[in-house]
Short mmCIF file of C-alpha atoms and ligand atoms in Angstrom, two decimals:
data_model
loop_
_atom_site.label_atom_id
_atom_site.label_comp_id
_atom_site.label_asym_id
_atom_site.label_seq_id
_atom_site.Cartn_x
_atom_site.Cartn_y
_atom_site.Cartn_z
CA MET A 1 27.83 7.98 36.33
CA ARG A 2 27.65 8.54 39.76
CA VAL A 3 25.72 5.87 42.12
CA LEU A 4 25.03 5.53 45.83
CA LEU A 5 25.44 1.99 47.56
CA VAL A 6 23.50 1.35 50.83
CA GLU A 7 24.40 -2.15 52.27
CA ASP A 8 25.45 -3.03 55.78
CA GLU A 9 27.34 -5.92 55.30
CA PRO A 10 30.99 -5.09 54.97
CA GLY A 11 31.68 -7.93 52.39
CA ILE A 12 28.69 -7.40 49.85
CA ALA A 13 29.28 -3.61 49.90
CA GLN A 14 33.16 -4.34 49.52
CA PHE A 15 32.11 -6.86 46.46
CA ILE A 16 29.78 -4.67 44.71
CA SER A 17 31.55 -1.06 44.92
CA GLN A 18 34.84 -2.74 44.17
CA GLY A 19 32.69 -3.81 40.87
CA LEU A 20 31.51 -1.00 39.99
CA ASN A 21 34.30 1.12 40.29
CA GLU A 22 35.96 -1.20 37.92
CA ALA A 23 33.10 -0.79 35.57
CA GLY A 24 33.67 3.40 36.13
CA TYR A 25 31.00 4.11 38.39
CA ALA A 26 31.99 6.69 41.06
CA THR A 27 30.55 5.14 43.60
CA ASP A 28 29.77 6.01 47.65
CA VAL A 29 29.01 3.43 50.45
CA ALA A 30 26.50 4.52 53.00
CA THR A 31 26.63 1.36 55.68
CA ASP A 32 23.40 2.54 57.80
CA GLY A 33 20.08 4.13 56.49
CA GLU A 34 20.30 7.11 58.36
CA GLU A 35 23.66 7.82 56.11
CA GLY A 36 22.09 6.35 53.58
CA LEU A 37 19.59 9.43 53.48
CA ASP A 38 21.55 11.81 54.25
CA TYR A 39 24.27 11.24 51.07
CA ALA A 40 21.58 10.43 48.82
CA LEU A 41 19.88 14.00 49.80
CA ALA A 42 23.61 15.68 49.67
CA ALA A 43 24.81 14.82 45.99
CA GLU A 44 23.53 14.15 42.89
CA TYR A 45 23.38 10.73 42.09
CA ASP A 46 22.68 8.53 39.14
CA MET A 47 21.30 5.94 40.51
CA ILE A 48 20.92 4.64 43.95
CA ILE A 49 21.19 0.99 45.16
CA LEU A 50 19.69 0.03 48.29
CA ASP A 51 19.55 -2.91 50.38
CA ILE A 52 16.25 -3.59 52.50
CA MET A 53 17.65 -4.68 55.93
CA LEU A 54 19.67 -2.03 56.88
CA PRO A 55 20.14 -0.57 60.36
CA LYS A 56 18.85 2.58 61.91
CA ILE A 57 16.15 3.29 58.67
CA ASP A 58 15.14 0.35 56.91
CA GLY A 59 15.58 0.53 53.00
CA LEU A 60 11.39 0.60 52.80
CA GLN A 61 11.31 3.16 54.90
CA LEU A 62 14.58 4.99 53.50
CA LEU A 63 13.07 4.79 49.63
CA ARG A 64 9.44 6.26 51.11
CA LYS A 65 11.71 9.36 52.46
CA LEU A 66 13.20 10.16 49.44
CA ARG A 67 10.06 9.60 47.28
CA THR A 68 7.89 11.88 49.50
CA GLN A 69 11.22 14.29 48.58
CA GLY A 70 10.18 14.25 45.20
CA LEU A 71 13.64 12.43 44.17
CA LYS A 72 13.52 10.45 41.23
CA THR A 73 16.29 9.06 40.86
CA PRO A 74 16.32 5.88 40.05
CA VAL A 75 16.28 3.36 42.67
CA LEU A 76 17.13 -0.59 42.71
CA LEU A 77 16.45 -2.42 45.57
CA LEU A 78 18.53 -5.33 46.57
CA THR A 79 15.99 -7.95 48.65
CA ALA A 80 16.43 -11.47 50.08
CA ARG A 81 15.57 -14.68 47.59
CA ASP A 82 12.24 -15.50 47.70
CA ALA A 83 11.25 -12.69 49.76
CA ILE A 84 8.25 -11.79 47.26
CA GLU A 85 6.54 -9.29 49.76
CA ASP A 86 9.59 -7.08 50.18
CA ARG A 87 9.50 -7.15 46.34
CA VAL A 88 6.12 -5.94 46.27
CA ARG A 89 6.27 -3.33 48.71
CA GLY A 90 9.96 -2.40 47.24
CA LEU A 91 8.28 -1.33 43.74
CA ASP A 92 5.12 -0.06 45.42
CA ALA A 93 7.11 2.26 48.02
CA GLY A 94 9.26 3.43 44.25
CA ALA A 95 11.62 1.10 44.03
CA ASP A 96 12.52 0.70 39.50
CA ASP A 97 13.64 -2.56 40.10
CA TYR A 98 14.79 -5.56 42.48
CA LEU A 99 17.52 -7.81 42.66
CA SER A 100 17.54 -11.20 44.78
CA LYS A 101 20.71 -11.66 46.96
CA PRO A 102 23.06 -13.93 45.84
CA PHE A 103 23.54 -12.36 42.67
CA ALA A 104 26.20 -12.06 40.00
CA LEU A 105 27.39 -8.98 39.39
CA THR A 106 27.29 -9.14 35.83
CA GLU A 107 23.60 -9.13 36.35
CA LEU A 108 23.55 -5.99 38.46
CA LEU A 109 26.17 -4.36 36.33
CA ALA A 110 23.14 -5.09 33.45
CA ARG A 111 20.86 -3.90 35.40
CA LEU A 112 22.15 -0.69 35.95
CA ARG A 113 22.93 0.03 32.33
CA ALA A 114 19.05 -0.39 31.51
CA LEU A 115 18.05 1.66 34.23
CA LEU A 116 19.98 4.46 33.35
CA ARG A 117 18.86 3.62 29.57
CA ARG A 118 15.48 4.52 30.87
CA PRO A 119 13.84 7.72 29.53
CA PRO A 120 15.24 10.50 30.36
CA MET A 121 17.95 8.86 29.95
CA GLN A 122 18.58 7.78 26.16
CA GLN A 123 17.79 4.71 24.93
CA ASP A 124 20.30 4.61 22.51
CA THR A 125 23.22 2.92 23.90
CA VAL A 126 25.61 4.83 21.33
CA LEU A 127 25.78 8.44 22.43
CA ARG A 128 27.49 10.71 19.69
CA VAL A 129 29.04 14.39 19.66
CA GLY A 130 30.40 15.16 16.19
CA ASP A 131 32.23 12.37 14.65
CA LEU A 132 33.07 10.95 18.64
CA GLU A 133 31.07 8.06 19.56
CA MET A 134 30.51 6.33 22.59
CA ASP A 135 28.51 2.95 23.18
CA VAL A 136 28.05 2.97 27.08
CA ALA A 137 26.92 -1.12 26.84
CA THR A 138 30.29 -2.08 24.66
CA ARG A 139 32.17 0.85 26.29
CA GLU A 140 33.98 1.33 23.35
CA VAL A 141 34.51 5.09 21.70
CA HIS A 142 35.67 6.28 18.99
CA ARG A 143 36.67 9.49 17.01
CA ALA A 144 36.77 9.35 13.02
CA GLY A 145 36.50 5.75 13.05
CA LYS A 146 39.96 5.49 15.54
CA SER A 147 39.16 3.64 18.79
CA ILE A 148 40.03 5.06 21.75
CA ASN A 149 41.10 3.91 25.21
CA LEU A 150 39.96 5.57 28.38
CA SER A 151 40.74 4.73 31.81
CA PRO A 152 36.97 3.78 33.46
CA ARG A 153 37.52 7.78 35.56
CA GLU A 154 37.95 8.91 32.02
CA PHE A 155 35.14 7.36 30.63
CA THR A 156 32.88 8.14 33.25
CA LEU A 157 33.94 11.95 32.77
CA LEU A 158 33.11 11.91 28.64
CA GLU A 159 29.64 10.01 29.27
CA TYR A 160 28.76 12.92 31.46
CA PHE A 161 29.64 14.95 28.78
CA MET A 162 28.16 13.29 26.16
CA ARG A 163 25.20 13.11 27.70
CA HIS A 164 25.09 17.02 28.11
CA PRO A 165 26.27 17.77 24.51
CA ARG A 166 26.52 21.66 24.34
CA GLN A 167 25.87 22.26 27.87
CA VAL A 168 28.54 24.12 29.79
CA LEU A 169 28.69 22.08 32.72
CA THR A 170 30.39 23.60 35.77
CA ARG A 171 33.41 22.35 37.86
CA SER A 172 31.20 21.34 40.41
CA GLN A 173 28.20 19.88 38.34
CA ILE A 174 31.08 17.95 36.99
CA THR A 175 32.19 16.53 40.13
CA GLU A 176 28.59 15.35 41.62
CA HIS A 177 28.20 13.61 38.75
CA THR A 178 31.50 12.06 37.82
CA TRP A 179 33.65 11.69 41.48
CA ASN A 180 32.54 10.16 45.22
CA PHE A 181 33.35 11.78 47.77
CA ASP A 182 37.18 10.67 48.20
CA PHE A 183 38.14 13.14 45.59
CA TYR A 184 36.22 16.06 46.82
CA GLU A 185 39.58 16.94 48.55
CA ASN A 186 41.58 17.81 45.71
CA SER A 187 40.11 20.85 43.55
CA ASN A 188 41.86 20.88 40.49
CA VAL A 189 41.25 17.12 39.70
CA ILE A 190 39.18 17.90 37.33
CA ASP A 191 41.20 20.05 35.70
CA VAL A 192 43.91 16.99 35.60
CA TYR A 193 41.24 14.90 33.82
CA ILE A 194 39.89 17.70 31.22
CA GLY A 195 44.02 17.58 29.84
CA TYR A 196 44.05 13.85 29.86
CA LEU A 197 41.00 13.47 28.62
CA ARG A 198 41.53 15.86 26.07
CA ARG A 199 45.01 14.32 24.75
CA LYS A 200 43.10 11.00 23.95
CA ILE A 201 39.65 12.52 22.52
CA ASP A 202 41.32 15.91 20.74
CA HIS A 203 45.13 15.38 20.34
CA GLY A 204 45.96 14.96 16.47
CA PHE A 205 42.18 15.63 15.10
CA ASP A 206 41.43 18.44 13.27
CA ARG A 207 39.09 20.58 15.72
CA PRO A 208 38.66 20.22 19.44
CA LEU A 209 35.28 18.97 20.48
CA LEU A 210 36.10 19.66 24.31
CA HIS A 211 36.01 23.27 25.12
CA THR A 212 37.02 25.28 28.15
CA VAL A 213 34.54 28.29 28.83
CA ARG A 214 36.73 30.68 30.76
CA GLY A 215 35.60 31.21 33.96
CA VAL A 216 32.32 29.19 33.97
CA GLY A 217 32.99 25.94 32.69
CA TYR A 218 33.97 22.93 30.00
CA CYS A 219 31.65 22.01 27.27
CA LEU A 220 31.62 18.95 24.79
CA SER A 221 30.53 20.37 20.98
CA ALA A 222 31.33 19.69 17.55
CA GLN A 223 30.68 23.79 17.00
CA THR A 224 33.60 26.27 17.56
CA ALA A 225 32.69 29.60 18.44
CA ASN A 226 33.21 30.63 15.18
CA ASP A 227 30.55 28.79 13.66
CA1 CA B 1 21.82 -5.60 54.90
#
């Protein structure tokens, strides 16, 4: 999952983005409202974490602009403690949830998981493709009952495939949803990580789940072309 964090205070931005990266979210950080708007419109984020007090364009104005443009990405607002006015205005402006500063990282991560579970995203925390299972809450992955250890980035990549089973996903779709801007430079990074993932989820099992669709991209499916 890919997350945009719009936060101007460097210490807080660093604390949150580090926590998100460790939890396997590909995170971009924008440090003012204008940059936040540019980022939000330039890439397909799965979630936006938005501070209210921001230079140039404040969080509420930014949120209204995004909603006016039809962007439905879930937004979690970061508000000052006890600022009930801000929360009400934020929810009215189209926020999906809010969190008061200061907060524990574990709570932020729990709120994100809750927002990602809402429709149209999958309600169940366990995703299944064939005999491959991923629990997005506990972050456990099993194939045919055997536990599979994935790095945070491999997990993010596999989660994207598992949320779009049997669909052919292009490299640019995969990049948009699983990599932050730092990784855009290297165009074959996707293929490298697909290779890592294959070794873990397909190697040693009867039939492969992760298929290459020549000239198009990749597809996670329990069915093969011969079925
Ligand atoms: Ca701020």
